[in-house]
PDB file of C-alpha atoms in Angstrom:
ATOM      1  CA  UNK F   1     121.387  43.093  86.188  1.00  0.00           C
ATOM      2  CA  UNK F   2     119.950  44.290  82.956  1.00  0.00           C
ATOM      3  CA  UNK F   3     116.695  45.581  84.735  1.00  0.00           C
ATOM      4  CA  UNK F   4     118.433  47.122  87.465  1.00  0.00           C
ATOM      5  CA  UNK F   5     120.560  48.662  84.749  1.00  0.00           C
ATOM      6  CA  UNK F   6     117.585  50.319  82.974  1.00  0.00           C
ATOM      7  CA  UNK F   7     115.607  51.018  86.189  1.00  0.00           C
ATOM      8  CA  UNK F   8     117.964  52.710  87.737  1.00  0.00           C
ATOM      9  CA  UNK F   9     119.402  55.179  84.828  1.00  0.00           C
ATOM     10  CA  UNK F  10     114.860  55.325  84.811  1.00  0.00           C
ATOM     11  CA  UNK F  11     115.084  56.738  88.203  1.00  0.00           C
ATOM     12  CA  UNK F  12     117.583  59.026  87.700  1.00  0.00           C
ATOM     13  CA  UNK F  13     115.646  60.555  84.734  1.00  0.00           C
ATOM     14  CA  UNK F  14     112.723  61.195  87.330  1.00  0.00           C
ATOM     15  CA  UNK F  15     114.520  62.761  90.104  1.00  0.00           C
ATOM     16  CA  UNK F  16     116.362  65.161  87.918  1.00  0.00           C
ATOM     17  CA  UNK F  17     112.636  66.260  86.845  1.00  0.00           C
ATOM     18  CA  UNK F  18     111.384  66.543  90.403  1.00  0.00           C
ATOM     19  CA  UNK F  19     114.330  68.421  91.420  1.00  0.00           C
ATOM     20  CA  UNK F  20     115.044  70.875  88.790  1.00  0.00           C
ATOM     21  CA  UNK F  21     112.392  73.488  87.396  1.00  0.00           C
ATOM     22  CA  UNK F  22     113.948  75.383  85.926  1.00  0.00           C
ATOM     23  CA  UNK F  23     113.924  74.586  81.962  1.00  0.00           C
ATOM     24  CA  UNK F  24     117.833  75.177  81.017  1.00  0.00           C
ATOM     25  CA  UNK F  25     119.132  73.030  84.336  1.00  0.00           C
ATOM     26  CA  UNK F  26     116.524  70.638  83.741  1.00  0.00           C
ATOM     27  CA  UNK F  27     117.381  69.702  79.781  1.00  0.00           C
ATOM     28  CA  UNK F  28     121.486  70.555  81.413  1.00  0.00           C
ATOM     29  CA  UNK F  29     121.496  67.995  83.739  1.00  0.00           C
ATOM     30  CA  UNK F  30     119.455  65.639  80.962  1.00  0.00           C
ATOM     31  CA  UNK F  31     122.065  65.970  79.002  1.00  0.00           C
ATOM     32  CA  UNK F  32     124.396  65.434  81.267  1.00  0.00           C
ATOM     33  CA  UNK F  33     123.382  62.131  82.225  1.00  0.00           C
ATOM     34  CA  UNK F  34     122.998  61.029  78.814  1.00  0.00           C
ATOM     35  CA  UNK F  35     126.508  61.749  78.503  1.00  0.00           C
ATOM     36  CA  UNK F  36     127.461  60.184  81.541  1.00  0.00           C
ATOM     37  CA  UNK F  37     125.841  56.874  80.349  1.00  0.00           C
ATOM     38  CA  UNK F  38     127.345  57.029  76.884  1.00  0.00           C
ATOM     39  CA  UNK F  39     130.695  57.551  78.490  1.00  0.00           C
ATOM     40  CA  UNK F  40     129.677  54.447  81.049  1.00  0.00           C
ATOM     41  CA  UNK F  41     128.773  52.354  77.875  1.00  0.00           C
ATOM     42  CA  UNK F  42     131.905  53.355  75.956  1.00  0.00           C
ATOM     43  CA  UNK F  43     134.563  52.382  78.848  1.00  0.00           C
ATOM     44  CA  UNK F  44     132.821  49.344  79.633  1.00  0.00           C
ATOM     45  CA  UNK F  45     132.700  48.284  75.987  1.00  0.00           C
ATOM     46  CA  UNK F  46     137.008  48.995  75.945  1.00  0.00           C
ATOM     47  CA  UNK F  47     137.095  46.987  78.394  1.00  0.00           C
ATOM     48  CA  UNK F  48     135.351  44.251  76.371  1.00  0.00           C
ATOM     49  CA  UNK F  49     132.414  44.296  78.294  1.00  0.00           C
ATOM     50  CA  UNK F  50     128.563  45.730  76.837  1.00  0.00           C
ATOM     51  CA  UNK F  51     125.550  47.096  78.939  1.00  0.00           C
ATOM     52  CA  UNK F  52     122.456  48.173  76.841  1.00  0.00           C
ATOM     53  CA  UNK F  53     122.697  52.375  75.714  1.00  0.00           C
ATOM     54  CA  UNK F  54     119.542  52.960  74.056  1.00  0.00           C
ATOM     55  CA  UNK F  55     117.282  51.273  76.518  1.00  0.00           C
ATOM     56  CA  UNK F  56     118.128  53.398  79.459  1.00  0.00           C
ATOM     57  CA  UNK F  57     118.302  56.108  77.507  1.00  0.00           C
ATOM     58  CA  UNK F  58     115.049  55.760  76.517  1.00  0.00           C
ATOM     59  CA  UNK F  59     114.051  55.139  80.051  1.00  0.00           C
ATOM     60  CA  UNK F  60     115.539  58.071  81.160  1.00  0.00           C
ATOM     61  CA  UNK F  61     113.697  60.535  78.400  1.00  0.00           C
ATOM     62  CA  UNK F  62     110.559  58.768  79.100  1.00  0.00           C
ATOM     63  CA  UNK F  63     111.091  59.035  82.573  1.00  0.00           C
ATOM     64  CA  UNK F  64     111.719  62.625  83.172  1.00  0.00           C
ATOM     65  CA  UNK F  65     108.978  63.876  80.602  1.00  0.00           C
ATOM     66  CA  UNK F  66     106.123  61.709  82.586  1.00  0.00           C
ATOM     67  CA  UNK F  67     107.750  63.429  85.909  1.00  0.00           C
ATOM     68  CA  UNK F  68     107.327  66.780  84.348  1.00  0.00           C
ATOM     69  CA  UNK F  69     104.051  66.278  83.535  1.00  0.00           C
ATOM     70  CA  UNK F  70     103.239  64.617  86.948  1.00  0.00           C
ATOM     71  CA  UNK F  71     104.535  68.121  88.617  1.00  0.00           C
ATOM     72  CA  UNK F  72     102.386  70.122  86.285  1.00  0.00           C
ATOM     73  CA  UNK F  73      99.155  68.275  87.584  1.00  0.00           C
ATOM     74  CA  UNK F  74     100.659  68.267  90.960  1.00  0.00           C
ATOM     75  CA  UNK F  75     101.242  72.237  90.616  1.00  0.00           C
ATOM     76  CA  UNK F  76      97.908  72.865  89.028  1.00  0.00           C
ATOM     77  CA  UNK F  77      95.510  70.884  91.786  1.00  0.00           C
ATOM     78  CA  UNK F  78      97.409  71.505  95.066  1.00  0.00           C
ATOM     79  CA  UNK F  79      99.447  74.139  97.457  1.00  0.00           C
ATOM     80  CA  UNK F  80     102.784  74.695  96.580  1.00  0.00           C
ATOM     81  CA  UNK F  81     103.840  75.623 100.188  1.00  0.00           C
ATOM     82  CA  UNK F  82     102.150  73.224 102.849  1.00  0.00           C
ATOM     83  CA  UNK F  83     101.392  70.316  99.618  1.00  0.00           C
ATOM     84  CA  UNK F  84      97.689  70.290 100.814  1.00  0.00           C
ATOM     85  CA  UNK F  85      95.088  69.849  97.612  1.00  0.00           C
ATOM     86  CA  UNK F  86      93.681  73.750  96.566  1.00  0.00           C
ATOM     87  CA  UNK F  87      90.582  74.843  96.045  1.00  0.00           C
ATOM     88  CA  UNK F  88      89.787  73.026  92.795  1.00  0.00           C
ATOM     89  CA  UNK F  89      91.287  69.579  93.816  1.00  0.00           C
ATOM     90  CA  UNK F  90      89.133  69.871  96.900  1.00  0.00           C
ATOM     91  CA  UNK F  91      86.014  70.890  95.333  1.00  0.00           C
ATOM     92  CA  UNK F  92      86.584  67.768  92.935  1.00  0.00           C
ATOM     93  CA  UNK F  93      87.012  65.071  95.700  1.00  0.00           C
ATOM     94  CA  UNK F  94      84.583  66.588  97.628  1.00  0.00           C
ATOM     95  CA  UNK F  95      81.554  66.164  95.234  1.00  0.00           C
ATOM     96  CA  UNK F  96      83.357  62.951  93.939  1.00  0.00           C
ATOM     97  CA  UNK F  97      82.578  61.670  97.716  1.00  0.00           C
ATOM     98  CA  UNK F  98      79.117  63.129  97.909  1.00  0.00           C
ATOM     99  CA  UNK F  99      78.106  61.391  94.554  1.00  0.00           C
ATOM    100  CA  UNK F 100      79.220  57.943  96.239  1.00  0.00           C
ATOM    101  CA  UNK F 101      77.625  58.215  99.876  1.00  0.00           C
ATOM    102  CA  UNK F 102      74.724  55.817 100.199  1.00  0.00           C
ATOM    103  CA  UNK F 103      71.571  57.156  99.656  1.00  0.00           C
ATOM    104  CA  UNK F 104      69.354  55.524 102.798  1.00  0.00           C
ATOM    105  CA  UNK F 105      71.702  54.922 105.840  1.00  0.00           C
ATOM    106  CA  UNK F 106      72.251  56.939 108.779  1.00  0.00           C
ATOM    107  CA  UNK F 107      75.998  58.122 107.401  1.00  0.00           C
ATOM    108  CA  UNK F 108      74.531  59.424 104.251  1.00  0.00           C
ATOM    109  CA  UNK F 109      75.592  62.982 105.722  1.00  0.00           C
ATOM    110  CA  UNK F 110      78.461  65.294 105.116  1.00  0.00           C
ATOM    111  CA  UNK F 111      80.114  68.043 106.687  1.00  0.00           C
ATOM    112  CA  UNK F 112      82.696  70.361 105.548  1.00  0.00           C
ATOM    113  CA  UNK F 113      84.838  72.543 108.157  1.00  0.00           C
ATOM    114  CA  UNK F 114      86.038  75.738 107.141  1.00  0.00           C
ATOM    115  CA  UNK F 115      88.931  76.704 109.233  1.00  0.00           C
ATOM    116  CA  UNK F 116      90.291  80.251 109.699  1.00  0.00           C
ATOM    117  CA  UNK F 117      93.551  80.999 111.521  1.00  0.00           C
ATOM    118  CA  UNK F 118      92.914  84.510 113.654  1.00  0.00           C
ATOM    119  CA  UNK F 119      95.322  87.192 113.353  1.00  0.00           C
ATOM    120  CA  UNK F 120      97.285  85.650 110.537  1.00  0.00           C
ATOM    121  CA  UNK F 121      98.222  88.794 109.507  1.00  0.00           C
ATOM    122  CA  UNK F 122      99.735  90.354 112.716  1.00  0.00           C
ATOM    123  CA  UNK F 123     102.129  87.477 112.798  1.00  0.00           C
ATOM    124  CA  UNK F 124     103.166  87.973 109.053  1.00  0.00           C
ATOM    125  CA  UNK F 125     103.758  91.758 110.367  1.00  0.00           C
ATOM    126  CA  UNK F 126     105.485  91.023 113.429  1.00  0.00           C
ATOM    127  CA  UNK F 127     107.848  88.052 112.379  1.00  0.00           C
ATOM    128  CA  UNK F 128     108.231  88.236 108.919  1.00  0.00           C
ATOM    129  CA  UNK F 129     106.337  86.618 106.037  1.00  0.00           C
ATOM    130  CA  UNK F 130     109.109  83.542 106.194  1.00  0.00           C
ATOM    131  CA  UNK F 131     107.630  83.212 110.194  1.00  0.00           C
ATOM    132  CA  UNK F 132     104.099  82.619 108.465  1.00  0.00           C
ATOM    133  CA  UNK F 133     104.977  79.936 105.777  1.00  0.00           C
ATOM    134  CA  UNK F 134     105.946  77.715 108.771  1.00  0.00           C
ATOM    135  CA  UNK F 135     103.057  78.239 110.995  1.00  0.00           C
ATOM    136  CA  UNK F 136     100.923  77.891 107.985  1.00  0.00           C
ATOM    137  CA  UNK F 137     103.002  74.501 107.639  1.00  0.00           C
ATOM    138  CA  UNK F 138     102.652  73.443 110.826  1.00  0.00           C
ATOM    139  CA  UNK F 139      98.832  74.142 111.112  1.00  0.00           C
ATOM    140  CA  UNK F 140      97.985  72.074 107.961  1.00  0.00           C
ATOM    141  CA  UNK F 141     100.374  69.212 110.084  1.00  0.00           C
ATOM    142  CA  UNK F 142      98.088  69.642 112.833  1.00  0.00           C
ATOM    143  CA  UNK F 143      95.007  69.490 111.261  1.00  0.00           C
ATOM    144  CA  UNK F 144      96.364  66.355 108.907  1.00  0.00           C
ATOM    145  CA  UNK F 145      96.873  65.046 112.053  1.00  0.00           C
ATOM    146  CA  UNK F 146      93.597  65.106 113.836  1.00  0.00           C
ATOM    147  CA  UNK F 147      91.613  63.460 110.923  1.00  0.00           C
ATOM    148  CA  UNK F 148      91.045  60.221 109.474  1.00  0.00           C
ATOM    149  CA  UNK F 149      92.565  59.112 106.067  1.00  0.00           C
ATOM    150  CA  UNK F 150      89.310  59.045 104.551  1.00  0.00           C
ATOM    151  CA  UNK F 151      88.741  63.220 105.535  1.00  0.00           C
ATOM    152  CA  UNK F 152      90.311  65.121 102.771  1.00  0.00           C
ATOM    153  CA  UNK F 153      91.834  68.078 103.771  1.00  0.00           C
ATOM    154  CA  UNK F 154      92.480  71.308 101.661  1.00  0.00           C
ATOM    155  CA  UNK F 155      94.105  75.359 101.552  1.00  0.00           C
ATOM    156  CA  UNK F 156      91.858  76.934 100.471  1.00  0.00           C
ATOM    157  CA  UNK F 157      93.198  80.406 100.946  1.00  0.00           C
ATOM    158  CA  UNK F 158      95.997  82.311 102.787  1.00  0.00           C
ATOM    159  CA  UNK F 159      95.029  81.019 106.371  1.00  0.00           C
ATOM    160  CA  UNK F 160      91.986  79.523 105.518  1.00  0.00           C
ATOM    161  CA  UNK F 161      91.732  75.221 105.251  1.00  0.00           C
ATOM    162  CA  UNK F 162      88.994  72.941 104.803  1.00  0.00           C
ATOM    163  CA  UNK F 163      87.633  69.625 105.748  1.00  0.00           C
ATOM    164  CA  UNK F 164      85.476  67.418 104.075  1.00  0.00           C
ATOM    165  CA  UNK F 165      83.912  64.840 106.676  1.00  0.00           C
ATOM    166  CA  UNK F 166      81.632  62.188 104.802  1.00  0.00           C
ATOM    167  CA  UNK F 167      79.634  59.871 106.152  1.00  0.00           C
ATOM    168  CA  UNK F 168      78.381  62.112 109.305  1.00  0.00           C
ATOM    169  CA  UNK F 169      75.842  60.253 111.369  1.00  0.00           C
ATOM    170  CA  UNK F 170      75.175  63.777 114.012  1.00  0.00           C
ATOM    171  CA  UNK F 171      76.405  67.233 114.596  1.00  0.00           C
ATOM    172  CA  UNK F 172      77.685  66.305 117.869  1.00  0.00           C
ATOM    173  CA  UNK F 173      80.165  63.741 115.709  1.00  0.00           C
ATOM    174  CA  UNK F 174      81.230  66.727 113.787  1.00  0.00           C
ATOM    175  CA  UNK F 175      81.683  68.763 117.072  1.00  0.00           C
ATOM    176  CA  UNK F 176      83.817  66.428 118.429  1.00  0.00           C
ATOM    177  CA  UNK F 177      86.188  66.973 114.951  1.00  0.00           C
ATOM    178  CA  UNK F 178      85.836  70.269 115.152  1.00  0.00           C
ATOM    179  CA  UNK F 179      86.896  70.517 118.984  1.00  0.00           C
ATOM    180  CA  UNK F 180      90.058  68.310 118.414  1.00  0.00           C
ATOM    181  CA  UNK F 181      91.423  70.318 115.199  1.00  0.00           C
ATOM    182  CA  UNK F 182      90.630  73.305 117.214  1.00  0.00           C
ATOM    183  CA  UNK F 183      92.705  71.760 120.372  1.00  0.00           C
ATOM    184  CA  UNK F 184      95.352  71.075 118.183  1.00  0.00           C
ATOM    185  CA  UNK F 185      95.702  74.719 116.737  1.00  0.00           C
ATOM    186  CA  UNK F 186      95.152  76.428 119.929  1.00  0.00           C
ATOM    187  CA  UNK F 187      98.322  74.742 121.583  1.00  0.00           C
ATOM    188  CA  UNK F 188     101.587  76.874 121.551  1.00  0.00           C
ATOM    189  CA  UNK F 189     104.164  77.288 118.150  1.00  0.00           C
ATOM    190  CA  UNK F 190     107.050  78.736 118.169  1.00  0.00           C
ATOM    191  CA  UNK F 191     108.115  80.472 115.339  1.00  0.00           C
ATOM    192  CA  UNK F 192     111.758  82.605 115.349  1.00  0.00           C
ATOM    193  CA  UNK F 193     112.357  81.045 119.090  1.00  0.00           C
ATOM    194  CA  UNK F 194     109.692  82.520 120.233  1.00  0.00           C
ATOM    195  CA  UNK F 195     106.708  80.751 121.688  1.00  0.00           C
ATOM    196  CA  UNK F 196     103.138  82.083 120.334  1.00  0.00           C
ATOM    197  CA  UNK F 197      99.473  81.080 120.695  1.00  0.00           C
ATOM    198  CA  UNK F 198      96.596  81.597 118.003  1.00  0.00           C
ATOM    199  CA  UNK F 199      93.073  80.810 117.964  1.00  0.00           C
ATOM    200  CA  UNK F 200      90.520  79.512 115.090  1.00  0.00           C
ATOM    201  CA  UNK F 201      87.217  80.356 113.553  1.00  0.00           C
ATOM    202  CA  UNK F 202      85.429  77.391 112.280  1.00  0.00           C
ATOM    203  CA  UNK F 203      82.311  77.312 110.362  1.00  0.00           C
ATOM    204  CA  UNK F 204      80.096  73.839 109.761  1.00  0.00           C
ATOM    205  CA  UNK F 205      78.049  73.480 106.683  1.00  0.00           C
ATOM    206  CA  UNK F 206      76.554  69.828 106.637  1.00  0.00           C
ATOM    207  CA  UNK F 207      73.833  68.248 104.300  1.00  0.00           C
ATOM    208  CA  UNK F 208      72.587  64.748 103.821  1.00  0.00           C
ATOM    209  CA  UNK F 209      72.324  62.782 100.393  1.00  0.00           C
ATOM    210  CA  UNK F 210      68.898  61.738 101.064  1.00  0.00           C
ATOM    211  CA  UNK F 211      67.150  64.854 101.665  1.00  0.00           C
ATOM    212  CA  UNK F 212      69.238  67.444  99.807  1.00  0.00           C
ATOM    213  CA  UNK F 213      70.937  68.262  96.527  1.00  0.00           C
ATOM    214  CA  UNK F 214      73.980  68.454  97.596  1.00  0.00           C
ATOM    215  CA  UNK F 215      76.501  70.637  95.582  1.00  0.00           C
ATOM    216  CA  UNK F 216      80.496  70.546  96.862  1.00  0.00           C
ATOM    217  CA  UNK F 217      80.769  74.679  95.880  1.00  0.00           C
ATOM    218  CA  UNK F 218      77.653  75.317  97.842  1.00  0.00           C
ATOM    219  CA  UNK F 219      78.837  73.499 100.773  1.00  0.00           C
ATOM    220  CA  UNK F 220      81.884  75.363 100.643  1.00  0.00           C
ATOM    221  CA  UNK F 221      80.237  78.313 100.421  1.00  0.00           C
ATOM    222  CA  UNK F 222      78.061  77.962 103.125  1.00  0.00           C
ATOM    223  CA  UNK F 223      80.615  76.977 105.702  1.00  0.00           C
ATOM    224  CA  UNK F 224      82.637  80.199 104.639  1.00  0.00           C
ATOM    225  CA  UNK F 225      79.536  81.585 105.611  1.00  0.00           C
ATOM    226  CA  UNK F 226      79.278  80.439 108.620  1.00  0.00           C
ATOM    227  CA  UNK F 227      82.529  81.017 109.933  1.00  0.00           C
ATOM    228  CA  UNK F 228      82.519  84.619 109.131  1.00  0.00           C
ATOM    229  CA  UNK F 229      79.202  84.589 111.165  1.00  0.00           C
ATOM    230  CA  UNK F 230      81.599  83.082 113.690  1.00  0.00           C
ATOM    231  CA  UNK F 231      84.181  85.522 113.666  1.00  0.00           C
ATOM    232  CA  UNK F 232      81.465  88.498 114.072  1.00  0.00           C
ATOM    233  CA  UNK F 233      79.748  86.706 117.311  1.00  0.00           C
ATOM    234  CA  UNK F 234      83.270  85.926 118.999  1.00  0.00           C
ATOM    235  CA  UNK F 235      82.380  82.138 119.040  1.00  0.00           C
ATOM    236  CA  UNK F 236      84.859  79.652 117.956  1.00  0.00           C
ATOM    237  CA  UNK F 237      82.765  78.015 115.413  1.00  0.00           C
ATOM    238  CA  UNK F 238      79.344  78.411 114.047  1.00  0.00           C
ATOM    239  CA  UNK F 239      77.528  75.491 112.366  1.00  0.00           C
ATOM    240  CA  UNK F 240      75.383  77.018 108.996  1.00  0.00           C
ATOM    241  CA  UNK F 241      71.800  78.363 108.756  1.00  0.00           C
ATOM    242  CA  UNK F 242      70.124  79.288 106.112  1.00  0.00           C
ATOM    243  CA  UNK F 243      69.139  82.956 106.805  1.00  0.00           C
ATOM    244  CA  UNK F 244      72.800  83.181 107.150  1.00  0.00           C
ATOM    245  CA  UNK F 245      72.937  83.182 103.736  1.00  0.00           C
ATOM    246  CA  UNK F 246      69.900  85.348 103.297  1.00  0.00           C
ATOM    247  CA  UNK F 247      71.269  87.683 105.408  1.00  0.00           C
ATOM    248  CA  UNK F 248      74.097  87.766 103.265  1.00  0.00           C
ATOM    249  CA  UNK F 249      72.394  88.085 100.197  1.00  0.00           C
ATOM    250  CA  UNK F 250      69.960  90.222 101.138  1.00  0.00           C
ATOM    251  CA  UNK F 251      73.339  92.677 102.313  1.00  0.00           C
ATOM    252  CA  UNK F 252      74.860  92.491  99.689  1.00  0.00           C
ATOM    253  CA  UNK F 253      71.911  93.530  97.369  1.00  0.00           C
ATOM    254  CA  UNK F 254      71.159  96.491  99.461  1.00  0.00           C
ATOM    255  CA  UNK F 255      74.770  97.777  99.018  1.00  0.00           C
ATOM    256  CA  UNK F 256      73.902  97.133  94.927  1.00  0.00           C
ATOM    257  CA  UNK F 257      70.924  99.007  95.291  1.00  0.00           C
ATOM    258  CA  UNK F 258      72.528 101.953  97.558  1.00  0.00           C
ATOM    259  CA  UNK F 259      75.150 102.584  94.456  1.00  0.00           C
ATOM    260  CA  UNK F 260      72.486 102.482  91.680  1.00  0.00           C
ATOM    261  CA  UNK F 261      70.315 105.226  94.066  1.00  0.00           C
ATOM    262  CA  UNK F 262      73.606 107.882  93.809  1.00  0.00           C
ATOM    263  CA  UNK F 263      73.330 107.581  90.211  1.00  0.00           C
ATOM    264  CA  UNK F 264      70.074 107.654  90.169  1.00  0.00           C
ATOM    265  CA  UNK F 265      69.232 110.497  92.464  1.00  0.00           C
ATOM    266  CA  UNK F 266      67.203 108.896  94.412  1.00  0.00           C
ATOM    267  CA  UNK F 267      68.295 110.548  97.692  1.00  0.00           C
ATOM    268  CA  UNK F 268      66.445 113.897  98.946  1.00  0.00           C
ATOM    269  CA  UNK F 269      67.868 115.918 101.545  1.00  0.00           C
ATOM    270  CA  UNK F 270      65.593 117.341 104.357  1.00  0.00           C
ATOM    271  CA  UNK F 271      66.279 119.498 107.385  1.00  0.00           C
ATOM    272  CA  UNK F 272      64.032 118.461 110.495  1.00  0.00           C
ATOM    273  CA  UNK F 273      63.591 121.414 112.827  1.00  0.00           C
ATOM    274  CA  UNK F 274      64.585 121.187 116.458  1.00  0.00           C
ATOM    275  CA  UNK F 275      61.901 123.061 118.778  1.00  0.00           C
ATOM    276  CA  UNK F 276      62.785 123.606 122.333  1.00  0.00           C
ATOM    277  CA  UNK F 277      59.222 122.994 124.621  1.00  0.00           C
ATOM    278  CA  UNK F 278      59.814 125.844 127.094  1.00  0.00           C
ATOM    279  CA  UNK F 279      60.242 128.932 124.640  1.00  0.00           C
ATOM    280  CA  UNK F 280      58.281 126.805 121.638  1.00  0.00           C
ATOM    281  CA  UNK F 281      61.448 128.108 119.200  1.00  0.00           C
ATOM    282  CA  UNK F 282      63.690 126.268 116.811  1.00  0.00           C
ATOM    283  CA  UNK F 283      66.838 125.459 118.278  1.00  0.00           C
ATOM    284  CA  UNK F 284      68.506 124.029 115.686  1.00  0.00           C
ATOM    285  CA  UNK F 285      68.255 120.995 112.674  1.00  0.00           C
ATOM    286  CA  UNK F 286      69.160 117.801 111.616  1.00  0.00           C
ATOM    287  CA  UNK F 287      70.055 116.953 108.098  1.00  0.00           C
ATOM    288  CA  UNK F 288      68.564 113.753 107.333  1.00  0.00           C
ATOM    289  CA  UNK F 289      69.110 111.836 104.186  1.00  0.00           C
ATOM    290  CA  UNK F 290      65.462 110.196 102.777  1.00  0.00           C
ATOM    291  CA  UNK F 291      65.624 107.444 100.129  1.00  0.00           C
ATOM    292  CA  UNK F 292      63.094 107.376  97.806  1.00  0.00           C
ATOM    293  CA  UNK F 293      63.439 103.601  96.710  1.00  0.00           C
ATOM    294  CA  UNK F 294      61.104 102.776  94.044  1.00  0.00           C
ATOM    295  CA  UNK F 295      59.762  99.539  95.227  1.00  0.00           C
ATOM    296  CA  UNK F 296      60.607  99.894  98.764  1.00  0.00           C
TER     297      UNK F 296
END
């Protein structure tokens, strides 16, 4: 009885740190229940009976400050709305998974899926940003649903998730995962009473232990890649190349180097006649823009 006694007063101390956030209703209801066991102890002991105060009290203190500091960790490493692991938790159990994969077998691979829901935004304009909490909730349900327990999942944005698929023996195997999340999502919600479809850009990024250095952030990174490269060629998923990510760099460079040419004046304008062939005059011009790149 003495256990019970402290465990439960224990318990009590954690759920009132779970449930309240706020500091003044958290160290409120604290004190509260401290008083409510002295005031236990004290009738009990009129009555000529005794039950342990310190102990639980203890319990309780201890209880709630190692809850509080569970929900800070929990806070820091994963979504608030759908409780999915963010970004950083993800990136952590990701390259935690690569680093134990065996190094010669034919699941040495891994695969991560980068999932964006289309036309997130329309529905936030049309039904309210309340209407896109739940279909975000519901999606990550779906998706937590069409995996094993040993597939971490992830938000890893506003309408963006990821997968992590270890131990990948072929694409097609990662296909098949792909199609079945994909399935999932593209079946009907209804959100406000009103029944709505949505569709899903997926990009694949895989590498294998054995052959590559394999890097959780650059995995990421790549399948982002990829299903942006998705999204441009209308396909519902695109599975990583590297001169996607050339491509990519090599953009964004020239956009660097366009900025650096204003400054620079490194852009001459010239006027290119236009001569008509019957009457041999000038018609007219075009302005044209000529970069003089130094290297290029």
């Amino acid at each position: 009885m003495e256990i019970l006694w402290l465990a439960s007063w224990s318990a009590l101390g954690s759920s009132i740190a779970w449930r309240l956030k706020h500091p003044l209703y958290l160290g409120g209801a604290v004190a509260i229940a401290v008083a409510g066991l002295f005031a236990a102890c004290w009738v009990l002991f009129a009555f000529a009976g005794w039950v342990p105060f310190a102990a639980p009290t203890l319990g309780l203190l201890m209880a709630a400050g190692c809850m509080m500091t569970y929900r800070v960790f929990h806070v820091t490493y994963h979504d608030a709305l759908t409780g999915l692991p963010n970004r950083a938790m993800f990136l952590k159990q990701a390259q935690r998974t690569i680093t134990t994969l065996p190094q010669q077998s034919s699941m040495s691979s891994v695969a991560i899926l980068f999932l964006d829901l289309n036309r997130f935004k329309v529905i936030n304009e049309s039904f309210g940003h309340q209407a896109g909490d739940n279909l975000l909730i519901q999606a990550a349900q779906r998706i937590r649903a069409c995996v094993s327990v040993n597939h971490s999942i992830a938000r890893v944005g506003g309408n963006e998730f990821a997968v992590l698929l270890p131990q990948i023996k072929d694409t097609e195997m990662v296909a098949a995962i792909a199609d079945k999340i994909q399935g999932a999502l593209n079946e009907s919600i209804v959100l406000n009473g009103q029944e709505i479809f949505i569709t899903t850009s997926v990009g694949i990024a895989m590498g294998t232990v054995a052959k590559d250095d394999i890097q959780a952030d650059k995995l990421l990174r790549d399948a982002h890649t990829a299903m942006y490269r998705a999204k441009a060629l209308g396909k519902p998923r695109q599975l990583f190349a590297i001169s996607m990510h050339n491509t990519a760099v090599s953009r964004l460079q020239l956009e660097s180097e366009l900025r650096q040419a204003i400054k620079r004046q490194e852009f001459v304008l010239n006027y290119q006649p236009m001569v008509s062939l019957k009457t041999g005059k000038i018609t007219g011009f075009e302005a044209l823009v000529r970069w003089q790149h130094p290297k290029r």
